[in-house]
CSV table of C-alpha atoms in Angstrom, one decimal:
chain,number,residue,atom,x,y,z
A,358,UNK,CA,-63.4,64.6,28.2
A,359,UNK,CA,-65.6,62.5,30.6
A,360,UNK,CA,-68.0,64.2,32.9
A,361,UNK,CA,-67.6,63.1,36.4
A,362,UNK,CA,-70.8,62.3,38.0
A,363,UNK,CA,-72.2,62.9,41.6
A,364,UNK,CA,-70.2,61.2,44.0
A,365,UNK,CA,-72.1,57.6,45.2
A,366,UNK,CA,-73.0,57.4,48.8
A,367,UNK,CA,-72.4,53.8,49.1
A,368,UNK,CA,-68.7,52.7,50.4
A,369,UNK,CA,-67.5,50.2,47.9
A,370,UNK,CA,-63.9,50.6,49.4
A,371,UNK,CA,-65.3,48.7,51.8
A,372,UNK,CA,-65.6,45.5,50.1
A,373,UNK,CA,-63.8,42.3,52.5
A,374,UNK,CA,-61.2,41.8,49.1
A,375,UNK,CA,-59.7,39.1,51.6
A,376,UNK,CA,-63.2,36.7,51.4
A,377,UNK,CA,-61.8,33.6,49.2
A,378,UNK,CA,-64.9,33.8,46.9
A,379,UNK,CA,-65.5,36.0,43.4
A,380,UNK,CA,-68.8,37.7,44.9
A,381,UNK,CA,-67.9,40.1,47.6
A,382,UNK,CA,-71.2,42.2,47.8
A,383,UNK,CA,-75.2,42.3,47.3
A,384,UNK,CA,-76.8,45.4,46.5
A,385,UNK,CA,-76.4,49.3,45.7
A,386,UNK,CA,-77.4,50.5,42.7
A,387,UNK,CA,-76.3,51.3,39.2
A,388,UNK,CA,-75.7,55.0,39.0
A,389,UNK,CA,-72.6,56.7,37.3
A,390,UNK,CA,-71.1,57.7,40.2
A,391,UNK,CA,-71.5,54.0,42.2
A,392,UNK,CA,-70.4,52.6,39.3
A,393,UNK,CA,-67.1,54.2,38.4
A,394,UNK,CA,-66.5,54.1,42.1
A,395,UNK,CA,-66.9,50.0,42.0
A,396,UNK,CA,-64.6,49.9,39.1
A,397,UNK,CA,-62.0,52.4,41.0
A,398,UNK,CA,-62.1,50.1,43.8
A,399,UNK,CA,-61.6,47.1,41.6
A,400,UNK,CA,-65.2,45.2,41.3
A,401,UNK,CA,-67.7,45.2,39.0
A,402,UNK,CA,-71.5,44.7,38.6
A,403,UNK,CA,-73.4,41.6,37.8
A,404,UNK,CA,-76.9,40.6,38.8
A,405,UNK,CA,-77.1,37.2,40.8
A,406,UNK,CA,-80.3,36.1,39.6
A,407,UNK,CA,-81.9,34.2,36.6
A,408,UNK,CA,-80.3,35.7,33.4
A,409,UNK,CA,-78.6,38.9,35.7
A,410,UNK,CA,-81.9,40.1,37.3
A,411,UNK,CA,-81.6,41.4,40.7
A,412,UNK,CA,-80.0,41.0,43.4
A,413,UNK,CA,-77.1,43.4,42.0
A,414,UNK,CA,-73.6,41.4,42.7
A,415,UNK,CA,-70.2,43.2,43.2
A,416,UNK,CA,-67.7,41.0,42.2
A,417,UNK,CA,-63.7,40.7,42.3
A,418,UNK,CA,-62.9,37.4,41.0
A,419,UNK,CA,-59.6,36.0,42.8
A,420,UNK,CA,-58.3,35.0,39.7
A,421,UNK,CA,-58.5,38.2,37.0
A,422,UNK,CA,-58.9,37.8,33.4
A,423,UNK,CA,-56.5,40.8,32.0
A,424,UNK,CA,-55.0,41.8,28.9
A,425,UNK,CA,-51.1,43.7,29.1
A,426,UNK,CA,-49.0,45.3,26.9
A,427,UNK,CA,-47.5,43.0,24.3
A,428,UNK,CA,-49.7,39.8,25.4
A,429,UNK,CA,-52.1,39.8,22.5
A,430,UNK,CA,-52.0,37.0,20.0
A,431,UNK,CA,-53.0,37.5,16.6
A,432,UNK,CA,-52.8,34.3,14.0
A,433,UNK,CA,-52.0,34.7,10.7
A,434,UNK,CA,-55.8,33.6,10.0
A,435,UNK,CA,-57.0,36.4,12.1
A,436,UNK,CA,-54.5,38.8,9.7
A,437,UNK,CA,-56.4,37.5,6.4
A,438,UNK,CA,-60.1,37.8,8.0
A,439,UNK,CA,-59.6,41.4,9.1
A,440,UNK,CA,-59.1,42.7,5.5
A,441,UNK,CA,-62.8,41.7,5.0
A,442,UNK,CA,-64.1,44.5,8.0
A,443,UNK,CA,-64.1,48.2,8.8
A,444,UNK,CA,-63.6,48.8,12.2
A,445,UNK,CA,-65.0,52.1,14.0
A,446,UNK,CA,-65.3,53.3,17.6
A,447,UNK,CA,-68.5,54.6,19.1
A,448,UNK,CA,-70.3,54.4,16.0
A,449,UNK,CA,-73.4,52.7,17.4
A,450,UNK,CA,-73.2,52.0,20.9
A,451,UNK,CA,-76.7,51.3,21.3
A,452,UNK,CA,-76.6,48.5,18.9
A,453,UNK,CA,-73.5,46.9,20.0
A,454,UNK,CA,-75.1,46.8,23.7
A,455,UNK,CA,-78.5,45.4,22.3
A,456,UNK,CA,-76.8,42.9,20.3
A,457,UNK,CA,-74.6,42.0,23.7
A,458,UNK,CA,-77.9,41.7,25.3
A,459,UNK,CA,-79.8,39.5,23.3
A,460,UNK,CA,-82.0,37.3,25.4
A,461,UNK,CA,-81.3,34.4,23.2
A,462,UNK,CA,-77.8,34.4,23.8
A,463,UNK,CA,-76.9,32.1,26.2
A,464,UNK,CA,-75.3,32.9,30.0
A,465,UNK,CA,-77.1,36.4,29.3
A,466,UNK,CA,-77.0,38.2,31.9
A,467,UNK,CA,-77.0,42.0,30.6
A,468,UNK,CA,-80.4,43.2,31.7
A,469,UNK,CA,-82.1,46.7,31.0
A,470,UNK,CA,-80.9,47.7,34.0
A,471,UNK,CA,-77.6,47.3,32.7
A,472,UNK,CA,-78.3,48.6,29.7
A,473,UNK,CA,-79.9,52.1,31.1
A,474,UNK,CA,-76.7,51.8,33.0
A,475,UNK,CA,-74.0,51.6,30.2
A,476,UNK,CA,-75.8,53.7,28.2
A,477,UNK,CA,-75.7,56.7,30.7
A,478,UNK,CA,-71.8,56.5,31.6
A,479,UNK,CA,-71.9,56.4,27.7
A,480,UNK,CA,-73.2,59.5,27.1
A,481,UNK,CA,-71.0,60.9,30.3
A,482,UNK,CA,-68.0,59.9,28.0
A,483,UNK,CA,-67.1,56.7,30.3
A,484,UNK,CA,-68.7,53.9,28.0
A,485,UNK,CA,-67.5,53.4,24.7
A,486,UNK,CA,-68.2,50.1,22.1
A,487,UNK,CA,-65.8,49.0,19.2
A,488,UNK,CA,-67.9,48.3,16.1
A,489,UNK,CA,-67.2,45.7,13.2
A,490,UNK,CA,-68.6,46.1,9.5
A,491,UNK,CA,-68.9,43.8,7.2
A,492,UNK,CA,-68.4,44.2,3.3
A,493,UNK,CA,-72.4,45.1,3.4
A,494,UNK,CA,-72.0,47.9,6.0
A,495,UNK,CA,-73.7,45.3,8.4
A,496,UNK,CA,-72.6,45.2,11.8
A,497,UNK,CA,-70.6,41.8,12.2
A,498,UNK,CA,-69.5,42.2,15.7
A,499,UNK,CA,-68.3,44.6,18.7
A,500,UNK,CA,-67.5,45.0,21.9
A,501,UNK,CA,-68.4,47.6,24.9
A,502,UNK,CA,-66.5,48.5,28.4
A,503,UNK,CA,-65.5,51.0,30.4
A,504,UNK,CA,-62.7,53.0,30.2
A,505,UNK,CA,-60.5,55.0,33.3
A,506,UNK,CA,-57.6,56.7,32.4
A,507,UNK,CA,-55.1,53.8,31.5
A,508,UNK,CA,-58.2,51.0,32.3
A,509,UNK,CA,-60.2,49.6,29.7
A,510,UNK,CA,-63.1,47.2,31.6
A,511,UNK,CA,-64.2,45.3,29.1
A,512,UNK,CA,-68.1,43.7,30.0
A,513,UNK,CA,-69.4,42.1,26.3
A,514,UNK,CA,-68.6,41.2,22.9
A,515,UNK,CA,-70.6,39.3,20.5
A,516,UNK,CA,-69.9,38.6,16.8
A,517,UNK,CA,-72.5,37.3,13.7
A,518,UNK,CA,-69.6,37.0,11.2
A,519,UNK,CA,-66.7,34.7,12.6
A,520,UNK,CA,-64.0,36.2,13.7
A,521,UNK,CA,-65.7,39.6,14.1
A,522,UNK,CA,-65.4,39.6,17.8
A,523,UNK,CA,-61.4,38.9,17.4
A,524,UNK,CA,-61.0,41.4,15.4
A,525,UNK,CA,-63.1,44.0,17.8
A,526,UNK,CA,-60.4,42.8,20.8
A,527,UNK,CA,-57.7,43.2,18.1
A,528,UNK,CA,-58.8,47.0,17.6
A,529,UNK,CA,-59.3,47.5,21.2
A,530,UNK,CA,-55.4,46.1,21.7
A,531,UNK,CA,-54.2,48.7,18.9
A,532,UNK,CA,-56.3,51.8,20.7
A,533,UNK,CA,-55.6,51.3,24.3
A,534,UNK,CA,-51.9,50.1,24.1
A,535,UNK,CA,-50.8,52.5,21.0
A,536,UNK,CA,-48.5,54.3,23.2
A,537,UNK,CA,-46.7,51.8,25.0
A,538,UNK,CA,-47.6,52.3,28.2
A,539,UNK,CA,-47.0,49.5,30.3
A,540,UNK,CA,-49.2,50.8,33.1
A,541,UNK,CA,-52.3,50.0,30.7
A,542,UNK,CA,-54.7,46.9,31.4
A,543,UNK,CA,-57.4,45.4,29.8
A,544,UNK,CA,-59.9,44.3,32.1
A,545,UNK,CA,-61.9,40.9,31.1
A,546,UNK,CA,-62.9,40.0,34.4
A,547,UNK,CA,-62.7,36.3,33.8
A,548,UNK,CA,-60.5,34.4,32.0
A,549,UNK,CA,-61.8,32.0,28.9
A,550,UNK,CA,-60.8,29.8,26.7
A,551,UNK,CA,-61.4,31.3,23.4
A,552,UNK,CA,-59.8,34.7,25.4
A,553,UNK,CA,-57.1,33.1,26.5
A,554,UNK,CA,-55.8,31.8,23.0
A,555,UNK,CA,-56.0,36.2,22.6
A,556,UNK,CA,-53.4,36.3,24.8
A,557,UNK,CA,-55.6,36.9,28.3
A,558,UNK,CA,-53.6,36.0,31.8
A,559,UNK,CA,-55.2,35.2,34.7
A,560,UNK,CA,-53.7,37.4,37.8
A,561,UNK,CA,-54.2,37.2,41.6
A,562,UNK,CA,-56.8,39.6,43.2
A,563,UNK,CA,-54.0,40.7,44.8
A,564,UNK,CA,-51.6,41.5,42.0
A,565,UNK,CA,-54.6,42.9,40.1
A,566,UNK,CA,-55.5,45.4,42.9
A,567,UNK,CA,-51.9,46.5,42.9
A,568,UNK,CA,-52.2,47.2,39.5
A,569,UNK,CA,-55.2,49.0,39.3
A,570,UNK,CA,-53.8,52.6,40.7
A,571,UNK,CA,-51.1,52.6,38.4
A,572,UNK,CA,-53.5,51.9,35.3
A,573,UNK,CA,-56.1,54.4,36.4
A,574,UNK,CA,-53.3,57.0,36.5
A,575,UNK,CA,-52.5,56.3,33.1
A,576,UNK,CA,-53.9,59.1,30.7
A,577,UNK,CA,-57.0,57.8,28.6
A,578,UNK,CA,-56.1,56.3,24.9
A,579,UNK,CA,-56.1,59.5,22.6
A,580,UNK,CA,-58.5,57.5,20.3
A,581,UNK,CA,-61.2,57.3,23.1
A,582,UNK,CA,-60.6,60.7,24.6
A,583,UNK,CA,-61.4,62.2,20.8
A,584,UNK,CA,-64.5,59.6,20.3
């Protein structure tokens, strides 16, 4: 069960959500309790400067990168490659962030700020990472995020094997939508290419802020809550 943190004393409700830009905020700071409030209020953190340094941003893109029930797409390639990994959840959380966070990746922007950050809501039961293994017990690929209730907020994935990171989403899918739900979203913040060949929408700020209470009223996957 996650431990709820001290309450934050900054007012993220009060975020403008009707400015027409993805950046609605400059500042704060990174503790549990301002983060899980950001996410309850629909933003997230990402620095603004060089490579995510400070100043913190709060965004709320107007057009959401999400994941529902029954929208994933998995290719019959995808089927084959998965037979060559193990999958496990919050195995190594540490290593999945670091790899996420590798300065030579590029568009980095996970800082050790961010890390500390994770890392804490992690050991509070918030954070959890999806870890793929390859046929050397090597980690392949994973992916870290946030979960609320019914609301998995999804922040980095990398992969060193091809198709490791696919399969990571592909796990997440079958953990957070197992019981049908169809309040449950997957949170990607911004829509991609390569994501939205997974089966990722893009959604109005509005529609996704509508959204949001009934996911977080969702119970948390079963899989998570027991991680």
């Amino acid at each position: 069960m996650p431990i709820e943190p001290s309450p934050t004393s900054w007012d993220l409700g009060g975020a403008d959500l009707a400015q027409p830009q993805d950046l609605l905020g400059v500042g704060a700071d990174l503790e549990p309790g301002t983060l899980l409030s950001a996410y309850r209020h629909g933003l997230f953190p990402m620095g603004t400067g060089p490579g995510g340094h400070p100043p913190m941003g709060w965004w709320c893109p107007q057009r959401r990168g999400v994941l529902l029930p029954g929208d994933h797409h998995v290719q019959r390639s995808l089927r084959r490659a998965r037979r060559r990994f193990t999958v496990s959840v919050d195995h190594d959380f540490a290593a999945v962030i670091a790899a996420c966070a590798d300065p030579a990746r590029e568009g980095r922007w996970i800082t050790t700020e961010v890390t500390r950050a994770y890392t804490r809501l992690h050991e509070l039961g918030w954070a959890h990472s999806i870890e793929v293994w390859d046929d050397r017990d090597a980690l392949a690929g994973g992916l870290y995020g946030l979960c609320i209730g019914g609301l998995f907020a999804g922040e980095s994935m990398f992969h060193h094997a091809t198709d490791a990171s696919k399969v990571a989403l592909w796990a997440l899918v079958e953990i957070v939508f197992a019981d049908c739900d169809t309040r449950r979203m997957i949170d990607v913040q911004w829509q991609t290419p390569h994501l939205q060949r997974q089966g990722v929408r893009e959604i109005p700020r509005a529609t996704y802020l509508r959204r949001l209470p009934e996911a977080l009223a969702a119970p948390e996957p079963a899989t998570l809550h027991t991680a």
